[in-house]
Amino acid sequence: MFLVGLTGGIASGKSTVAAMLSKYDNEIIDADEIAREVVLPDTVGLSKVVAEFGPQILEEDGSLSRAMLAKLVFEDPEKRLALEGILHPLIRARTLERISQSKSDIVIYIVPLLVEAKVDYPFDLVVTIEAGIENQIKRLVENRGMSTEDAISRIAAQATEPERVARADKRIDGALSLTDLESEVSKLWNQIQALAETKAHHGKN
């Protein structure tokens, strides 16, 4: 198996790149989806989060109020660390389970907080998507309805572009037009295939 880590800042274009990669022969695992899975109603994860932050983070139907939780943790670094201490081990265990169960030769793991969470999975290639802070703010305000102040706070809460680039093997410009981005993703996929074939060949020797 060849494992690719796909990261990048908020509103950098990760989802767009992932959608383009999904057209090829691979399995995509999304850390955000797993993060939602581990706090579904009646899970150990949700019970631990409620024990830490109180029942006010629950909706009337017993599900997690992500908006309320996000508000709590973004205003308090200690609470954010407490939440990460609960969620990251659960996400890690579920992710490694998904990876080990995969029948695909190439697995792409979308992990926004690769640097922040010190994700140490055995990646064969790490790719970061970067669009620049101005583009990130513009997208968050126009596409997600955030205020400029909230957008800046969300970006500031993450690792910086240089920190992600230092961890990555390859950087893709998420500010490109869709046509140019599609071309870059096609090149990336060819590179992934070549590296995966080399790894598989060496594994047989």
PDB file of C-alpha atoms in Angstrom:
ATOM      1  CA  MET A   1       0.000   0.000   0.000  1.00  0.00           C
ATOM      2  CA  PHE A   2       1.084   3.571  -0.763  1.00  0.00           C
ATOM      3  CA  LEU A   3      -0.141   6.158   1.767  1.00  0.00           C
ATOM      4  CA  VAL A   4      -0.503   9.825   0.812  1.00  0.00           C
ATOM      5  CA  GLY A   5      -1.151  12.569   3.370  1.00  0.00           C
ATOM      6  CA  LEU A   6      -3.097  15.496   1.902  1.00  0.00           C
ATOM      7  CA  THR A   7      -3.088  18.632   4.048  1.00  0.00           C
ATOM      8  CA  GLY A   8      -3.443  22.398   3.795  1.00  0.00           C
ATOM      9  CA  GLY A   9      -4.940  25.361   5.598  1.00  0.00           C
ATOM     10  CA  ILE A  10      -8.655  26.034   5.930  1.00  0.00           C
ATOM     11  CA  ALA A  11     -10.258  27.076   2.604  1.00  0.00           C
ATOM     12  CA  SER A  12      -7.060  26.270   0.713  1.00  0.00           C
ATOM     13  CA  GLY A  13      -8.660  23.901  -1.793  1.00  0.00           C
ATOM     14  CA  LYS A  14      -8.160  20.499  -0.129  1.00  0.00           C
ATOM     15  CA  SER A  15     -11.708  19.339  -0.871  1.00  0.00           C
ATOM     16  CA  THR A  16     -11.414  20.406  -4.510  1.00  0.00           C
ATOM     17  CA  VAL A  17      -8.127  18.541  -4.944  1.00  0.00           C
ATOM     18  CA  ALA A  18      -9.546  15.494  -3.138  1.00  0.00           C
ATOM     19  CA  ALA A  19     -12.579  15.486  -5.457  1.00  0.00           C
ATOM     20  CA  MET A  20     -10.245  15.573  -8.459  1.00  0.00           C
ATOM     21  CA  LEU A  21      -8.126  12.742  -7.037  1.00  0.00           C
ATOM     22  CA  SER A  22     -11.250  10.660  -6.349  1.00  0.00           C
ATOM     23  CA  LYS A  23     -11.659  10.169 -10.113  1.00  0.00           C
ATOM     24  CA  TYR A  24      -8.572   7.954 -10.064  1.00  0.00           C
ATOM     25  CA  ASP A  25      -8.045   4.457  -8.653  1.00  0.00           C
ATOM     26  CA  ASN A  26      -7.535   5.041  -4.940  1.00  0.00           C
ATOM     27  CA  GLU A  27      -9.345   5.160  -1.617  1.00  0.00           C
ATOM     28  CA  ILE A  28      -9.825   8.521   0.051  1.00  0.00           C
ATOM     29  CA  ILE A  29     -10.147   8.708   3.837  1.00  0.00           C
ATOM     30  CA  ASP A  30     -11.204  12.063   5.287  1.00  0.00           C
ATOM     31  CA  ALA A  31     -10.055  12.968   8.808  1.00  0.00           C
ATOM     32  CA  ASP A  32     -12.995  15.372   9.169  1.00  0.00           C
ATOM     33  CA  GLU A  33     -15.445  12.538   8.446  1.00  0.00           C
ATOM     34  CA  ILE A  34     -13.743  10.326  11.017  1.00  0.00           C
ATOM     35  CA  ALA A  35     -13.786  13.218  13.512  1.00  0.00           C
ATOM     36  CA  ARG A  36     -17.571  13.351  13.050  1.00  0.00           C
ATOM     37  CA  GLU A  37     -17.909   9.560  13.369  1.00  0.00           C
ATOM     38  CA  VAL A  38     -16.149   9.373  16.735  1.00  0.00           C
ATOM     39  CA  VAL A  39     -18.592  11.821  18.368  1.00  0.00           C
ATOM     40  CA  LEU A  40     -21.858  10.449  17.007  1.00  0.00           C
ATOM     41  CA  PRO A  41     -24.611   9.843  19.600  1.00  0.00           C
ATOM     42  CA  ASP A  42     -23.942   6.871  21.908  1.00  0.00           C
ATOM     43  CA  THR A  43     -20.185   6.860  21.241  1.00  0.00           C
ATOM     44  CA  VAL A  44     -17.436   6.913  23.852  1.00  0.00           C
ATOM     45  CA  GLY A  45     -16.110  10.023  22.145  1.00  0.00           C
ATOM     46  CA  LEU A  46     -19.284  12.042  22.627  1.00  0.00           C
ATOM     47  CA  SER A  47     -19.575  10.914  26.252  1.00  0.00           C
ATOM     48  CA  LYS A  48     -16.028  12.125  26.948  1.00  0.00           C
ATOM     49  CA  VAL A  49     -16.620  15.459  25.224  1.00  0.00           C
ATOM     50  CA  VAL A  50     -19.829  16.059  27.217  1.00  0.00           C
ATOM     51  CA  ALA A  51     -18.043  15.117  30.449  1.00  0.00           C
ATOM     52  CA  GLU A  52     -15.366  17.712  29.660  1.00  0.00           C
ATOM     53  CA  PHE A  53     -17.486  20.573  28.299  1.00  0.00           C
ATOM     54  CA  GLY A  54     -20.960  20.009  29.723  1.00  0.00           C
ATOM     55  CA  PRO A  55     -24.385  19.199  28.230  1.00  0.00           C
ATOM     56  CA  GLN A  56     -24.741  22.672  26.700  1.00  0.00           C
ATOM     57  CA  ILE A  57     -22.745  21.428  23.693  1.00  0.00           C
ATOM     58  CA  LEU A  58     -25.579  19.038  22.779  1.00  0.00           C
ATOM     59  CA  GLU A  59     -28.460  19.697  20.405  1.00  0.00           C
ATOM     60  CA  GLU A  60     -31.990  18.844  21.520  1.00  0.00           C
ATOM     61  CA  ASP A  61     -31.769  15.475  19.749  1.00  0.00           C
ATOM     62  CA  GLY A  62     -28.638  14.520  21.703  1.00  0.00           C
ATOM     63  CA  SER A  63     -26.190  15.101  18.856  1.00  0.00           C
ATOM     64  CA  LEU A  64     -23.132  17.308  19.157  1.00  0.00           C
ATOM     65  CA  SER A  65     -23.572  21.030  18.496  1.00  0.00           C
ATOM     66  CA  ARG A  66     -20.453  21.671  16.444  1.00  0.00           C
ATOM     67  CA  ALA A  67     -21.115  25.407  16.376  1.00  0.00           C
ATOM     68  CA  MET A  68     -21.251  25.621  20.167  1.00  0.00           C
ATOM     69  CA  LEU A  69     -18.175  23.429  20.616  1.00  0.00           C
ATOM     70  CA  ALA A  70     -16.210  25.395  18.016  1.00  0.00           C
ATOM     71  CA  LYS A  71     -17.095  28.653  19.765  1.00  0.00           C
ATOM     72  CA  LEU A  72     -15.888  27.280  23.099  1.00  0.00           C
ATOM     73  CA  VAL A  73     -12.569  25.915  21.898  1.00  0.00           C
ATOM     74  CA  PHE A  74     -11.583  28.737  19.557  1.00  0.00           C
ATOM     75  CA  GLU A  75     -11.933  31.221  22.397  1.00  0.00           C
ATOM     76  CA  ASP A  76      -9.843  29.164  24.825  1.00  0.00           C
ATOM     77  CA  PRO A  77      -6.560  27.447  23.857  1.00  0.00           C
ATOM     78  CA  GLU A  78      -6.692  25.231  26.965  1.00  0.00           C
ATOM     79  CA  LYS A  79     -10.131  23.945  25.998  1.00  0.00           C
ATOM     80  CA  ARG A  80      -8.914  23.316  22.467  1.00  0.00           C
ATOM     81  CA  LEU A  81      -6.046  21.242  23.831  1.00  0.00           C
ATOM     82  CA  ALA A  82      -8.469  19.330  26.061  1.00  0.00           C
ATOM     83  CA  LEU A  83     -10.701  18.577  23.072  1.00  0.00           C
ATOM     84  CA  GLU A  84      -7.736  17.465  20.983  1.00  0.00           C
ATOM     85  CA  GLY A  85      -6.620  15.219  23.847  1.00  0.00           C
ATOM     86  CA  ILE A  86      -9.974  13.456  23.686  1.00  0.00           C
ATOM     87  CA  LEU A  87     -10.459  13.313  19.927  1.00  0.00           C
ATOM     88  CA  HIS A  88      -7.002  12.726  18.470  1.00  0.00           C
ATOM     89  CA  PRO A  89      -6.463   9.238  19.995  1.00  0.00           C
ATOM     90  CA  LEU A  90      -9.955   8.182  18.851  1.00  0.00           C
ATOM     91  CA  ILE A  91      -9.409   9.591  15.363  1.00  0.00           C
ATOM     92  CA  ARG A  92      -5.992   7.924  15.174  1.00  0.00           C
ATOM     93  CA  ALA A  93      -7.339   4.503  16.158  1.00  0.00           C
ATOM     94  CA  ARG A  94     -10.242   4.716  13.689  1.00  0.00           C
ATOM     95  CA  THR A  95      -7.997   6.006  10.899  1.00  0.00           C
ATOM     96  CA  LEU A  96      -5.404   3.258  11.302  1.00  0.00           C
ATOM     97  CA  GLU A  97      -8.242   0.736  11.319  1.00  0.00           C
ATOM     98  CA  ARG A  98      -9.610   2.170   8.054  1.00  0.00           C
ATOM     99  CA  ILE A  99      -6.158   2.197   6.457  1.00  0.00           C
ATOM    100  CA  SER A 100      -5.438  -1.398   7.486  1.00  0.00           C
ATOM    101  CA  GLN A 101      -8.807  -2.525   6.109  1.00  0.00           C
ATOM    102  CA  SER A 102      -8.357  -0.778   2.761  1.00  0.00           C
ATOM    103  CA  LYS A 103      -8.208  -2.978  -0.321  1.00  0.00           C
ATOM    104  CA  SER A 104      -6.769  -0.183  -2.451  1.00  0.00           C
ATOM    105  CA  ASP A 105      -3.101  -0.023  -3.464  1.00  0.00           C
ATOM    106  CA  ILE A 106      -3.144   3.749  -2.929  1.00  0.00           C
ATOM    107  CA  VAL A 107      -4.810   5.444   0.060  1.00  0.00           C
ATOM    108  CA  ILE A 108      -5.125   9.222   0.281  1.00  0.00           C
ATOM    109  CA  TYR A 109      -5.724  10.566   3.789  1.00  0.00           C
ATOM    110  CA  ILE A 110      -7.094  14.111   3.942  1.00  0.00           C
ATOM    111  CA  VAL A 111      -5.819  15.524   7.222  1.00  0.00           C
ATOM    112  CA  PRO A 112      -6.130  19.309   7.728  1.00  0.00           C
ATOM    113  CA  LEU A 113      -4.308  19.275  11.074  1.00  0.00           C
ATOM    114  CA  LEU A 114      -1.387  17.083  10.010  1.00  0.00           C
ATOM    115  CA  VAL A 115       1.161  19.493  11.499  1.00  0.00           C
ATOM    116  CA  GLU A 116      -0.852  20.638  14.517  1.00  0.00           C
ATOM    117  CA  ALA A 117      -1.825  17.112  15.592  1.00  0.00           C
ATOM    118  CA  LYS A 118       1.719  15.842  14.934  1.00  0.00           C
ATOM    119  CA  VAL A 119       0.268  13.076  12.769  1.00  0.00           C
ATOM    120  CA  ASP A 120       2.976  10.442  12.453  1.00  0.00           C
ATOM    121  CA  TYR A 121       1.368   7.856  10.197  1.00  0.00           C
ATOM    122  CA  PRO A 122       3.779   6.105   7.813  1.00  0.00           C
ATOM    123  CA  PHE A 123       3.129   8.438   4.860  1.00  0.00           C
ATOM    124  CA  ASP A 124       4.970   7.696   1.652  1.00  0.00           C
ATOM    125  CA  LEU A 125       4.190  11.187   0.358  1.00  0.00           C
ATOM    126  CA  VAL A 126       2.814  14.337   2.019  1.00  0.00           C
ATOM    127  CA  VAL A 127       1.157  16.978  -0.165  1.00  0.00           C
ATOM    128  CA  THR A 128       0.021  20.395   1.059  1.00  0.00           C
ATOM    129  CA  ILE A 129      -2.472  22.624  -0.740  1.00  0.00           C
ATOM    130  CA  GLU A 130      -1.794  26.324  -0.191  1.00  0.00           C
ATOM    131  CA  ALA A 131      -3.822  29.275  -1.497  1.00  0.00           C
ATOM    132  CA  GLY A 132      -2.394  32.196   0.493  1.00  0.00           C
ATOM    133  CA  ILE A 133      -4.009  33.954   3.456  1.00  0.00           C
ATOM    134  CA  GLU A 134      -5.801  36.590   1.352  1.00  0.00           C
ATOM    135  CA  ASN A 135      -7.520  33.903  -0.726  1.00  0.00           C
ATOM    136  CA  GLN A 136      -8.369  31.898   2.394  1.00  0.00           C
ATOM    137  CA  ILE A 137     -10.027  34.918   4.030  1.00  0.00           C
ATOM    138  CA  LYS A 138     -11.916  35.763   0.825  1.00  0.00           C
ATOM    139  CA  ARG A 139     -13.245  32.192   0.513  1.00  0.00           C
ATOM    140  CA  LEU A 140     -14.241  31.955   4.176  1.00  0.00           C
ATOM    141  CA  VAL A 141     -16.135  35.256   4.003  1.00  0.00           C
ATOM    142  CA  GLU A 142     -17.769  34.692   0.605  1.00  0.00           C
ATOM    143  CA  ASN A 143     -18.386  30.937   0.672  1.00  0.00           C
ATOM    144  CA  ARG A 144     -18.893  30.207   4.367  1.00  0.00           C
ATOM    145  CA  GLY A 145     -20.423  33.450   5.548  1.00  0.00           C
ATOM    146  CA  MET A 146     -17.769  34.203   8.154  1.00  0.00           C
ATOM    147  CA  SER A 147     -16.828  37.689   9.246  1.00  0.00           C
ATOM    148  CA  THR A 148     -13.320  38.786   8.304  1.00  0.00           C
ATOM    149  CA  GLU A 149     -12.390  38.722  11.994  1.00  0.00           C
ATOM    150  CA  ASP A 150     -13.618  35.130  12.429  1.00  0.00           C
ATOM    151  CA  ALA A 151     -11.830  34.054   9.258  1.00  0.00           C
ATOM    152  CA  ILE A 152      -8.546  35.521  10.475  1.00  0.00           C
ATOM    153  CA  SER A 153      -8.998  33.808  13.858  1.00  0.00           C
ATOM    154  CA  ARG A 154      -9.621  30.423  12.234  1.00  0.00           C
ATOM    155  CA  ILE A 155      -6.537  30.761  10.058  1.00  0.00           C
ATOM    156  CA  ALA A 156      -4.410  31.938  12.999  1.00  0.00           C
ATOM    157  CA  ALA A 157      -5.452  28.874  15.018  1.00  0.00           C
ATOM    158  CA  GLN A 158      -3.812  26.599  12.435  1.00  0.00           C
ATOM    159  CA  ALA A 159      -0.202  25.964  11.525  1.00  0.00           C
ATOM    160  CA  THR A 160       1.359  28.471   9.130  1.00  0.00           C
ATOM    161  CA  GLU A 161       1.986  27.795   5.457  1.00  0.00           C
ATOM    162  CA  PRO A 162       5.791  27.556   6.004  1.00  0.00           C
ATOM    163  CA  GLU A 163       5.197  24.995   8.769  1.00  0.00           C
ATOM    164  CA  ARG A 164       3.046  22.843   6.482  1.00  0.00           C
ATOM    165  CA  VAL A 165       5.412  23.214   3.535  1.00  0.00           C
ATOM    166  CA  ALA A 166       8.333  22.143   5.756  1.00  0.00           C
ATOM    167  CA  ARG A 167       6.460  18.926   6.595  1.00  0.00           C
ATOM    168  CA  ALA A 168       5.346  18.251   3.018  1.00  0.00           C
ATOM    169  CA  ASP A 169       7.117  16.627   0.093  1.00  0.00           C
ATOM    170  CA  LYS A 170       5.086  18.574  -2.452  1.00  0.00           C
ATOM    171  CA  ARG A 171       3.162  21.875  -2.525  1.00  0.00           C
ATOM    172  CA  ILE A 172       0.219  22.543  -4.833  1.00  0.00           C
ATOM    173  CA  ASP A 173      -1.136  26.031  -5.464  1.00  0.00           C
ATOM    174  CA  GLY A 174      -4.784  26.025  -4.405  1.00  0.00           C
ATOM    175  CA  ALA A 175      -5.292  29.502  -5.880  1.00  0.00           C
ATOM    176  CA  LEU A 176      -5.021  28.209  -9.454  1.00  0.00           C
ATOM    177  CA  SER A 177      -7.983  28.192 -11.815  1.00  0.00           C
ATOM    178  CA  LEU A 178      -9.918  24.906 -11.822  1.00  0.00           C
ATOM    179  CA  THR A 179      -8.467  24.015 -15.232  1.00  0.00           C
ATOM    180  CA  ASP A 180      -4.891  24.619 -14.115  1.00  0.00           C
ATOM    181  CA  LEU A 181      -5.529  22.875 -10.803  1.00  0.00           C
ATOM    182  CA  GLU A 182      -6.915  19.841 -12.646  1.00  0.00           C
ATOM    183  CA  SER A 183      -3.703  19.742 -14.671  1.00  0.00           C
ATOM    184  CA  GLU A 184      -1.576  19.911 -11.506  1.00  0.00           C
ATOM    185  CA  VAL A 185      -3.615  17.139  -9.879  1.00  0.00           C
ATOM    186  CA  SER A 186      -3.183  14.972 -12.975  1.00  0.00           C
ATOM    187  CA  LYS A 187       0.592  15.437 -12.715  1.00  0.00           C
ATOM    188  CA  LEU A 188       0.415  14.676  -8.999  1.00  0.00           C
ATOM    189  CA  TRP A 189      -1.499  11.459  -9.651  1.00  0.00           C
ATOM    190  CA  ASN A 190       1.099  10.356 -12.215  1.00  0.00           C
ATOM    191  CA  GLN A 191       3.804  11.001  -9.616  1.00  0.00           C
ATOM    192  CA  ILE A 192       1.887   9.058  -6.955  1.00  0.00           C
ATOM    193  CA  GLN A 193       1.440   6.110  -9.324  1.00  0.00           C
ATOM    194  CA  ALA A 194       5.127   6.075 -10.233  1.00  0.00           C
ATOM    195  CA  LEU A 195       6.204   6.208  -6.583  1.00  0.00           C
ATOM    196  CA  ALA A 196       3.688   3.522  -5.630  1.00  0.00           C
ATOM    197  CA  GLU A 197       4.943   1.242  -8.402  1.00  0.00           C
ATOM    198  CA  THR A 198       8.549   1.788  -7.295  1.00  0.00           C
ATOM    199  CA  LYS A 199       7.642   0.970  -3.694  1.00  0.00           C
ATOM    200  CA  ALA A 200       5.741  -2.159  -4.747  1.00  0.00           C
ATOM    201  CA  HIS A 201       8.651  -3.279  -6.944  1.00  0.00           C
ATOM    202  CA  HIS A 202      11.195  -2.802  -4.162  1.00  0.00           C
ATOM    203  CA  GLY A 203       8.892  -4.622  -1.770  1.00  0.00           C
ATOM    204  CA  LYS A 204       9.028  -7.714  -3.965  1.00  0.00           C
ATOM    205  CA  ASN A 205      12.826  -7.759  -4.110  1.00  0.00           C
TER     206      ASN A 205
END
